[in-house]
Amino acid sequence: MPEEQPIEKAREALNSYWGFSSFRSGQEEAIRSVLEGNDTLVLFPTGGGKSLCYQVPAVVQDGLTVVISPLIALMQDQVQQLNKAGIRATFLNSTIPSYEVEQRLVNARNGMYKLLYIAPERLSTELWKSEQPNLDIQLVAIDEAHCISEWGHDFRPSYREIRTALEDLPQTTKWIALTATATPEVKKDILENLEFEEPVVVTGGFKRENLHWWVSKTEKKRTLLKKSVKKAADLGSGIVYASTRRDCEEWAGYFDKNGISAKPYHAGLDTATRNEIQQDWIDGDLSLVVATNAFGMGIDKADCRYVIHYTIPFSLEAYYQEAGRAGRDGEISYPILIFKESDVQYLRNRVEQNYPDREILQKVYDGLCDELDLAVGSEQDSPEEVFFDNIAKRTKLTVSKVSNAVNLLQRLDFLIQIDLREPRVGVHFIVNSDYLVEFIYDSDPGKGDFLDGLFRQFGPQVFSEMQYLDIEYLIQKLETSSNQLYKALRVFAEHDQILKFKWQEESKLIKVKGARQKKLRIESDQAYNYRDILLKKIEYMARYATTNACREVFLRHYFGETNCKPCGHCDNCRSGEKEQLLVSREDIRKVTQVLESGEKSFSEITKSASWDRKKTKKVLSFMVRENYAESDQSGDLYSLLRKA
């Protein structure tokens, strides 16, 4: 009998492990491309089934698939789902102790896993570098690949180092990159950075026929949110996105008291609580989640009927991804944006604050080097833990300004932030193992059990040196609170004198690159280019919010699709082509002809069209909003984006 073809094995795996009889549109094309060894880029909208494009090949081929993912919660959720389906998978991230990381890598070396999820930052660690040659890596999958590009809405510098970090992999290794939000610029950047040769690009398109896009402009946002949720709640479950924890708590409480079961979701809640809220919402036991943008990534809930943005996002990519969590089952659903003009200026101010001027950069750099006892001209041997509170005191700046400056200094390559540390605790037993066992045995049951659990979490290395774990992880495993853990450690250290501990708030490991400079050499283009990109993204977001044309067409044009027809059911399509009464097709064609020869100033366009300034402003405003043209930062120079 002829040998079974890989794609046939893929179809069998889809049915056997996931229970699906056929692939969604585009999935089989992507999987076939991977199995044939092509560099593959997958551009599917939110809910389009991207993960199966690497999970299915991982199951049907030999060896290990390494999945690079930026989100701890997403890793854990996918690994849990895979294990439930009988597929061996694990992850490496900061929630697990170092000895467990080492054990999982040994397991991977011995072929115990089909998929290994890992954060991009971990590829630069010495442990990974030493173990990578021992792993039979057959496929590298880069999830959320838009993080590679500065034009992406969630740029992460570590993503740009992935190809370099894995350059020693054999030529036969297969590569796939996946994202839900890639503009033409982002797509180009991904392919170039990953050095994809003759790539196969599979796109699912950005049309979502069942989504009725809606924007409401108002100065009475609170009143409108109450009305919108009350009306939408009759349709089923939903999400309200807000920007602050306080808003999440306030609105969840309000709706819950008014008959709509609701809970807040944000980073200030512990992991167990967040997981419980998420599961209750997925199971239908909770109608509404009021959340920051931390909620929703990778969540598989088909029947979310509405997503309301009470706060306007920083980019159309983020908006499309978050709003697209509505209606994954294909039923009519409503992504709604509530905004007022001042929201846009608020976003601009937030971006500007993240890019401190040269004077502040120099001050923070000097304060950081002083904190590290680093003299001018000397180099730092290895990364050291730094607390921003200390730098803030030295520089007389706020912790927020210090953090923003450090982030920009990293982007400018003056330093490296090796790892973002959540609050963590270090423990070192100063007695031997025999004494500890006897001490546990002689203690009352509650104290003994707690101490035994503590030792088991840190492992045997805790006798030789200080070992660290995230506080949130530890209190979850020991089923205690942060306060109770701290008190217990103090008793063990001060009264029983069996251990030493270090209780550390959020901090970072930092290494200054090269010798300390007396005066930083900063190029403005290099320093503030990404700021300008972010400001331009906010401008596109504002245009979407204020356009009078079809919302879906606007989104699809933004993501590079052409020849799109109006959806017929967004708020603008329903209210008719009002803008055409103000700007005629002939007016647009006239400006298009002027700009075809290249960039022109406002005055040049006014003169060429033989209009007064008021009419020129009206026509150009319309053309910029509808993505026919764009202006530079000064707002005086215009260039053509597409022909009318």
PDB file of C-alpha atoms in Angstrom, residues 158-381:
ATOM      1  CA  SER A 158      13.089  40.400  22.016  1.00  0.00           C
ATOM      2  CA  TYR A 159      10.976  39.224  19.069  1.00  0.00           C
ATOM      3  CA  ARG A 160      13.457  40.773  16.639  1.00  0.00           C
ATOM      4  CA  GLU A 161      16.201  38.542  18.083  1.00  0.00           C
ATOM      5  CA  ILE A 162      14.398  35.225  17.528  1.00  0.00           C
ATOM      6  CA  ARG A 163      16.030  34.359  14.213  1.00  0.00           C
ATOM      7  CA  THR A 164      19.494  35.215  15.546  1.00  0.00           C
ATOM      8  CA  ALA A 165      18.929  33.210  18.738  1.00  0.00           C
ATOM      9  CA  LEU A 166      17.931  30.148  16.692  1.00  0.00           C
ATOM     10  CA  GLU A 167      20.446  30.566  13.869  1.00  0.00           C
ATOM     11  CA  ASP A 168      22.181  27.270  14.726  1.00  0.00           C
ATOM     12  CA  LEU A 169      19.097  25.207  13.923  1.00  0.00           C
ATOM     13  CA  PRO A 170      19.538  22.993  10.831  1.00  0.00           C
ATOM     14  CA  GLN A 171      18.331  24.160   7.422  1.00  0.00           C
ATOM     15  CA  THR A 172      15.632  21.474   7.504  1.00  0.00           C
ATOM     16  CA  THR A 173      13.843  23.136  10.429  1.00  0.00           C
ATOM     17  CA  LYS A 174      10.396  24.379   9.394  1.00  0.00           C
ATOM     18  CA  TRP A 175       9.200  27.889  10.294  1.00  0.00           C
ATOM     19  CA  ILE A 176       5.715  29.378  10.652  1.00  0.00           C
ATOM     20  CA  ALA A 177       4.728  32.856  11.869  1.00  0.00           C
ATOM     21  CA  LEU A 178       1.162  33.754  12.813  1.00  0.00           C
ATOM     22  CA  THR A 179      -0.742  36.946  13.593  1.00  0.00           C
ATOM     23  CA  ALA A 180      -4.275  38.320  13.543  1.00  0.00           C
ATOM     24  CA  THR A 181      -3.325  41.933  12.898  1.00  0.00           C
ATOM     25  CA  ALA A 182      -0.806  42.606  10.159  1.00  0.00           C
ATOM     26  CA  THR A 183      -0.856  45.741   8.038  1.00  0.00           C
ATOM     27  CA  PRO A 184       1.228  45.654   4.826  1.00  0.00           C
ATOM     28  CA  GLU A 185       4.145  47.318   6.696  1.00  0.00           C
ATOM     29  CA  VAL A 186       4.019  44.720   9.483  1.00  0.00           C
ATOM     30  CA  LYS A 187       3.804  41.826   7.023  1.00  0.00           C
ATOM     31  CA  LYS A 188       6.884  43.096   5.177  1.00  0.00           C
ATOM     32  CA  ASP A 189       8.796  43.586   8.430  1.00  0.00           C
ATOM     33  CA  ILE A 190       7.966  40.064   9.676  1.00  0.00           C
ATOM     34  CA  LEU A 191       9.139  38.392   6.469  1.00  0.00           C
ATOM     35  CA  GLU A 192      12.376  40.389   6.346  1.00  0.00           C
ATOM     36  CA  ASN A 193      13.263  39.943  10.017  1.00  0.00           C
ATOM     37  CA  LEU A 194      12.648  36.186   9.976  1.00  0.00           C
ATOM     38  CA  GLU A 195      14.545  35.874   6.678  1.00  0.00           C
ATOM     39  CA  PHE A 196      11.727  33.875   5.102  1.00  0.00           C
ATOM     40  CA  GLU A 197      12.719  32.685   1.638  1.00  0.00           C
ATOM     41  CA  GLU A 198       9.958  32.344  -0.985  1.00  0.00           C
ATOM     42  CA  PRO A 199       7.334  32.325   1.780  1.00  0.00           C
ATOM     43  CA  VAL A 200       3.814  31.035   1.468  1.00  0.00           C
ATOM     44  CA  VAL A 201       1.457  33.691   2.849  1.00  0.00           C
ATOM     45  CA  VAL A 202      -1.967  32.421   3.845  1.00  0.00           C
ATOM     46  CA  THR A 203      -4.564  35.035   4.680  1.00  0.00           C
ATOM     47  CA  GLY A 204      -8.090  34.511   5.907  1.00  0.00           C
ATOM     48  CA  GLY A 205      -9.114  38.055   5.070  1.00  0.00           C
ATOM     49  CA  PHE A 206     -10.428  40.618   7.514  1.00  0.00           C
ATOM     50  CA  LYS A 207     -14.060  40.521   6.523  1.00  0.00           C
ATOM     51  CA  ARG A 208     -16.406  39.496   9.363  1.00  0.00           C
ATOM     52  CA  GLU A 209     -19.882  39.546   7.840  1.00  0.00           C
ATOM     53  CA  ASN A 210     -21.633  38.793  11.131  1.00  0.00           C
ATOM     54  CA  LEU A 211     -20.087  41.747  12.992  1.00  0.00           C
ATOM     55  CA  HIS A 212     -22.109  44.968  12.968  1.00  0.00           C
ATOM     56  CA  TRP A 213     -19.456  47.603  13.697  1.00  0.00           C
ATOM     57  CA  TRP A 214     -20.811  50.559  15.663  1.00  0.00           C
ATOM     58  CA  VAL A 215     -19.311  53.821  16.953  1.00  0.00           C
ATOM     59  CA  SER A 216     -21.064  56.255  19.268  1.00  0.00           C
ATOM     60  CA  LYS A 217     -19.575  59.694  19.790  1.00  0.00           C
ATOM     61  CA  THR A 218     -20.813  61.384  22.956  1.00  0.00           C
ATOM     62  CA  GLU A 219     -19.789  63.621  25.821  1.00  0.00           C
ATOM     63  CA  LYS A 220     -22.021  61.523  28.116  1.00  0.00           C
ATOM     64  CA  LYS A 221     -20.100  58.268  27.943  1.00  0.00           C
ATOM     65  CA  ARG A 222     -21.308  56.921  31.291  1.00  0.00           C
ATOM     66  CA  THR A 223     -24.964  57.307  30.348  1.00  0.00           C
ATOM     67  CA  LEU A 224     -24.421  55.687  26.961  1.00  0.00           C
ATOM     68  CA  LEU A 225     -22.486  52.737  28.435  1.00  0.00           C
ATOM     69  CA  LYS A 226     -25.342  51.984  30.834  1.00  0.00           C
ATOM     70  CA  LYS A 227     -27.873  52.040  27.967  1.00  0.00           C
ATOM     71  CA  SER A 228     -25.654  50.004  25.624  1.00  0.00           C
ATOM     72  CA  VAL A 229     -24.952  47.201  28.098  1.00  0.00           C
ATOM     73  CA  LYS A 230     -28.584  47.020  29.200  1.00  0.00           C
ATOM     74  CA  LYS A 231     -29.684  46.639  25.575  1.00  0.00           C
ATOM     75  CA  ALA A 232     -26.877  44.274  24.528  1.00  0.00           C
ATOM     76  CA  ALA A 233     -27.192  42.015  27.587  1.00  0.00           C
ATOM     77  CA  ASP A 234     -30.500  40.692  26.215  1.00  0.00           C
ATOM     78  CA  LEU A 235     -28.508  39.170  23.338  1.00  0.00           C
ATOM     79  CA  GLY A 236     -26.131  37.151  25.544  1.00  0.00           C
ATOM     80  CA  SER A 237     -22.706  37.434  27.151  1.00  0.00           C
ATOM     81  CA  GLY A 238     -20.245  40.232  26.500  1.00  0.00           C
ATOM     82  CA  ILE A 239     -17.101  42.153  27.373  1.00  0.00           C
ATOM     83  CA  VAL A 240     -16.643  45.798  28.303  1.00  0.00           C
ATOM     84  CA  TYR A 241     -13.074  47.052  27.922  1.00  0.00           C
ATOM     85  CA  ALA A 242     -11.914  49.876  30.187  1.00  0.00           C
ATOM     86  CA  SER A 243      -8.434  51.308  30.712  1.00  0.00           C
ATOM     87  CA  THR A 244      -8.112  51.311  34.516  1.00  0.00           C
ATOM     88  CA  ARG A 245      -8.591  48.798  37.301  1.00  0.00           C
ATOM     89  CA  ARG A 246     -10.821  51.281  39.123  1.00  0.00           C
ATOM     90  CA  ASP A 247     -13.177  51.554  36.131  1.00  0.00           C
ATOM     91  CA  CYS A 248     -13.331  47.764  35.888  1.00  0.00           C
ATOM     92  CA  GLU A 249     -14.256  47.427  39.572  1.00  0.00           C
ATOM     93  CA  GLU A 250     -16.768  50.290  39.482  1.00  0.00           C
ATOM     94  CA  TRP A 251     -18.636  49.210  36.351  1.00  0.00           C
ATOM     95  CA  ALA A 252     -18.689  45.511  37.226  1.00  0.00           C
ATOM     96  CA  GLY A 253     -20.196  46.424  40.589  1.00  0.00           C
ATOM     97  CA  TYR A 254     -22.767  48.715  38.973  1.00  0.00           C
ATOM     98  CA  PHE A 255     -24.000  46.186  36.412  1.00  0.00           C
ATOM     99  CA  ASP A 256     -23.995  43.334  38.929  1.00  0.00           C
ATOM    100  CA  LYS A 257     -26.222  45.363  41.265  1.00  0.00           C
ATOM    101  CA  ASN A 258     -28.519  46.156  38.342  1.00  0.00           C
ATOM    102  CA  GLY A 259     -29.347  42.620  37.326  1.00  0.00           C
ATOM    103  CA  ILE A 260     -26.515  41.754  34.913  1.00  0.00           C
ATOM    104  CA  SER A 261     -24.097  39.255  36.463  1.00  0.00           C
ATOM    105  CA  ALA A 262     -20.707  40.937  36.084  1.00  0.00           C
ATOM    106  CA  LYS A 263     -17.187  40.758  37.482  1.00  0.00           C
ATOM    107  CA  PRO A 264     -14.019  42.813  36.966  1.00  0.00           C
ATOM    108  CA  TYR A 265     -10.868  41.349  35.397  1.00  0.00           C
ATOM    109  CA  HIS A 266      -7.458  43.020  35.639  1.00  0.00           C
ATOM    110  CA  ALA A 267      -3.832  42.377  36.577  1.00  0.00           C
ATOM    111  CA  GLY A 268      -4.454  43.364  40.205  1.00  0.00           C
ATOM    112  CA  LEU A 269      -6.378  40.143  40.835  1.00  0.00           C
ATOM    113  CA  ASP A 270      -4.544  36.955  41.726  1.00  0.00           C
ATOM    114  CA  THR A 271      -4.222  34.199  39.136  1.00  0.00           C
ATOM    115  CA  ALA A 272      -6.760  31.874  40.739  1.00  0.00           C
ATOM    116  CA  THR A 273      -9.425  34.606  40.778  1.00  0.00           C
ATOM    117  CA  ARG A 274      -8.748  35.598  37.171  1.00  0.00           C
ATOM    118  CA  ASN A 275      -8.943  31.972  36.048  1.00  0.00           C
ATOM    119  CA  GLU A 276     -12.220  31.476  37.908  1.00  0.00           C
ATOM    120  CA  ILE A 277     -13.774  34.599  36.331  1.00  0.00           C
ATOM    121  CA  GLN A 278     -12.586  33.592  32.886  1.00  0.00           C
ATOM    122  CA  GLN A 279     -13.973  30.058  33.230  1.00  0.00           C
ATOM    123  CA  ASP A 280     -17.320  31.252  34.624  1.00  0.00           C
ATOM    124  CA  TRP A 281     -17.682  33.568  31.623  1.00  0.00           C
ATOM    125  CA  ILE A 282     -16.741  30.844  29.133  1.00  0.00           C
ATOM    126  CA  ASP A 283     -19.181  28.400  30.775  1.00  0.00           C
ATOM    127  CA  GLY A 284     -21.996  30.965  30.648  1.00  0.00           C
ATOM    128  CA  ASP A 285     -22.286  31.285  34.431  1.00  0.00           C
ATOM    129  CA  LEU A 286     -21.210  34.934  34.175  1.00  0.00           C
ATOM    130  CA  SER A 287     -22.850  37.309  31.707  1.00  0.00           C
ATOM    131  CA  LEU A 288     -20.364  40.190  31.587  1.00  0.00           C
ATOM    132  CA  VAL A 289     -16.675  40.764  32.212  1.00  0.00           C
ATOM    133  CA  VAL A 290     -15.484  44.367  32.631  1.00  0.00           C
ATOM    134  CA  ALA A 291     -11.795  44.148  31.858  1.00  0.00           C
ATOM    135  CA  THR A 292      -8.563  45.790  30.918  1.00  0.00           C
ATOM    136  CA  ASN A 293      -6.980  44.564  27.680  1.00  0.00           C
ATOM    137  CA  ALA A 294      -5.345  41.739  29.683  1.00  0.00           C
ATOM    138  CA  PHE A 295      -8.569  39.770  29.178  1.00  0.00           C
ATOM    139  CA  GLY A 296      -9.471  37.711  26.134  1.00  0.00           C
ATOM    140  CA  MET A 297      -6.196  36.632  24.511  1.00  0.00           C
ATOM    141  CA  GLY A 298      -6.542  33.021  23.380  1.00  0.00           C
ATOM    142  CA  ILE A 299      -9.950  32.539  25.018  1.00  0.00           C
ATOM    143  CA  ASP A 300     -12.126  30.171  23.024  1.00  0.00           C
ATOM    144  CA  LYS A 301     -15.706  31.364  23.535  1.00  0.00           C
ATOM    145  CA  ALA A 302     -17.833  31.282  20.439  1.00  0.00           C
ATOM    146  CA  ASP A 303     -21.006  32.989  21.653  1.00  0.00           C
ATOM    147  CA  CYS A 304     -19.801  36.380  22.885  1.00  0.00           C
ATOM    148  CA  ARG A 305     -22.509  38.661  21.500  1.00  0.00           C
ATOM    149  CA  TYR A 306     -21.015  42.091  22.142  1.00  0.00           C
ATOM    150  CA  VAL A 307     -17.712  43.824  22.911  1.00  0.00           C
ATOM    151  CA  ILE A 308     -17.934  47.426  24.081  1.00  0.00           C
ATOM    152  CA  HIS A 309     -14.882  49.666  24.281  1.00  0.00           C
ATOM    153  CA  TYR A 310     -15.520  52.278  26.950  1.00  0.00           C
ATOM    154  CA  THR A 311     -11.947  53.479  26.326  1.00  0.00           C
ATOM    155  CA  ILE A 312     -10.603  53.965  22.819  1.00  0.00           C
ATOM    156  CA  PRO A 313      -7.576  51.680  22.119  1.00  0.00           C
ATOM    157  CA  PHE A 314      -4.169  52.929  20.971  1.00  0.00           C
ATOM    158  CA  SER A 315      -4.400  51.294  17.532  1.00  0.00           C
ATOM    159  CA  LEU A 316      -6.745  49.723  15.033  1.00  0.00           C
ATOM    160  CA  GLU A 317      -4.805  46.463  15.369  1.00  0.00           C
ATOM    161  CA  ALA A 318      -5.593  46.274  19.089  1.00  0.00           C
ATOM    162  CA  TYR A 319      -9.185  47.320  18.482  1.00  0.00           C
ATOM    163  CA  TYR A 320      -9.778  44.774  15.731  1.00  0.00           C
ATOM    164  CA  GLN A 321      -8.264  41.996  17.840  1.00  0.00           C
ATOM    165  CA  GLU A 322     -10.281  42.834  20.960  1.00  0.00           C
ATOM    166  CA  ALA A 323     -13.553  43.664  19.188  1.00  0.00           C
ATOM    167  CA  GLY A 324     -13.156  40.524  17.081  1.00  0.00           C
ATOM    168  CA  ARG A 325     -13.741  38.360  20.142  1.00  0.00           C
ATOM    169  CA  ALA A 326     -17.441  38.892  19.482  1.00  0.00           C
ATOM    170  CA  GLY A 327     -19.362  36.486  17.262  1.00  0.00           C
ATOM    171  CA  ARG A 328     -16.845  33.714  16.677  1.00  0.00           C
ATOM    172  CA  ASP A 329     -19.769  31.347  16.077  1.00  0.00           C
ATOM    173  CA  GLY A 330     -20.812  33.343  13.027  1.00  0.00           C
ATOM    174  CA  GLU A 331     -23.974  34.737  14.615  1.00  0.00           C
ATOM    175  CA  ILE A 332     -24.719  38.485  14.472  1.00  0.00           C
ATOM    176  CA  SER A 333     -22.725  40.322  17.155  1.00  0.00           C
ATOM    177  CA  TYR A 334     -21.842  43.903  18.003  1.00  0.00           C
ATOM    178  CA  PRO A 335     -18.419  45.533  18.443  1.00  0.00           C
ATOM    179  CA  ILE A 336     -19.188  48.982  19.864  1.00  0.00           C
ATOM    180  CA  LEU A 337     -16.838  51.912  20.459  1.00  0.00           C
ATOM    181  CA  ILE A 338     -17.915  54.720  22.790  1.00  0.00           C
ATOM    182  CA  PHE A 339     -15.695  57.799  22.596  1.00  0.00           C
ATOM    183  CA  LYS A 340     -15.381  61.531  22.877  1.00  0.00           C
ATOM    184  CA  GLU A 341     -12.884  63.869  21.221  1.00  0.00           C
ATOM    185  CA  SER A 342     -10.769  64.324  24.364  1.00  0.00           C
ATOM    186  CA  ASP A 343     -10.090  60.546  24.460  1.00  0.00           C
ATOM    187  CA  VAL A 344      -7.809  60.877  21.454  1.00  0.00           C
ATOM    188  CA  GLN A 345      -5.760  63.644  23.056  1.00  0.00           C
ATOM    189  CA  TYR A 346      -5.493  61.525  26.203  1.00  0.00           C
ATOM    190  CA  LEU A 347      -3.913  58.735  24.140  1.00  0.00           C
ATOM    191  CA  ARG A 348      -1.479  61.168  22.531  1.00  0.00           C
ATOM    192  CA  ASN A 349      -0.436  62.467  25.954  1.00  0.00           C
ATOM    193  CA  ARG A 350       0.115  58.914  27.218  1.00  0.00           C
ATOM    194  CA  VAL A 351       2.457  58.173  24.309  1.00  0.00           C
ATOM    195  CA  GLU A 352       4.369  61.425  24.758  1.00  0.00           C
ATOM    196  CA  GLN A 353       4.917  60.614  28.455  1.00  0.00           C
ATOM    197  CA  ASN A 354       6.528  57.304  27.470  1.00  0.00           C
ATOM    198  CA  TYR A 355       9.240  59.166  25.537  1.00  0.00           C
ATOM    199  CA  PRO A 356      11.128  61.419  27.965  1.00  0.00           C
ATOM    200  CA  ASP A 357      13.444  64.099  26.597  1.00  0.00           C
ATOM    201  CA  ARG A 358      17.248  63.837  26.432  1.00  0.00           C
ATOM    202  CA  GLU A 359      17.772  65.565  29.773  1.00  0.00           C
ATOM    203  CA  ILE A 360      15.646  63.002  31.638  1.00  0.00           C
ATOM    204  CA  LEU A 361      17.270  60.118  29.757  1.00  0.00           C
ATOM    205  CA  GLN A 362      20.705  61.339  30.829  1.00  0.00           C
ATOM    206  CA  LYS A 363      19.575  61.838  34.431  1.00  0.00           C
ATOM    207  CA  VAL A 364      18.105  58.311  34.681  1.00  0.00           C
ATOM    208  CA  TYR A 365      21.140  56.778  32.972  1.00  0.00           C
ATOM    209  CA  ASP A 366      23.454  58.491  35.482  1.00  0.00           C
ATOM    210  CA  GLY A 367      21.210  57.502  38.403  1.00  0.00           C
ATOM    211  CA  LEU A 368      21.133  53.891  37.237  1.00  0.00           C
ATOM    212  CA  CYS A 369      24.914  53.734  36.824  1.00  0.00           C
ATOM    213  CA  ASP A 370      25.400  55.305  40.264  1.00  0.00           C
ATOM    214  CA  GLU A 371      23.030  52.740  41.762  1.00  0.00           C
ATOM    215  CA  LEU A 372      25.175  50.016  40.172  1.00  0.00           C
ATOM    216  CA  ASP A 373      28.404  51.680  41.451  1.00  0.00           C
ATOM    217  CA  LEU A 374      29.547  51.981  37.853  1.00  0.00           C
ATOM    218  CA  ALA A 375      32.188  54.682  37.210  1.00  0.00           C
ATOM    219  CA  VAL A 376      32.545  56.524  33.900  1.00  0.00           C
ATOM    220  CA  GLY A 377      34.545  54.352  31.501  1.00  0.00           C
ATOM    221  CA  SER A 378      34.035  51.104  33.448  1.00  0.00           C
ATOM    222  CA  GLU A 379      31.867  48.163  32.365  1.00  0.00           C
ATOM    223  CA  GLN A 380      29.342  46.071  34.243  1.00  0.00           C
ATOM    224  CA  ASP A 381      30.330  42.412  34.570  1.00  0.00           C
TER     225      ASP A 381
END
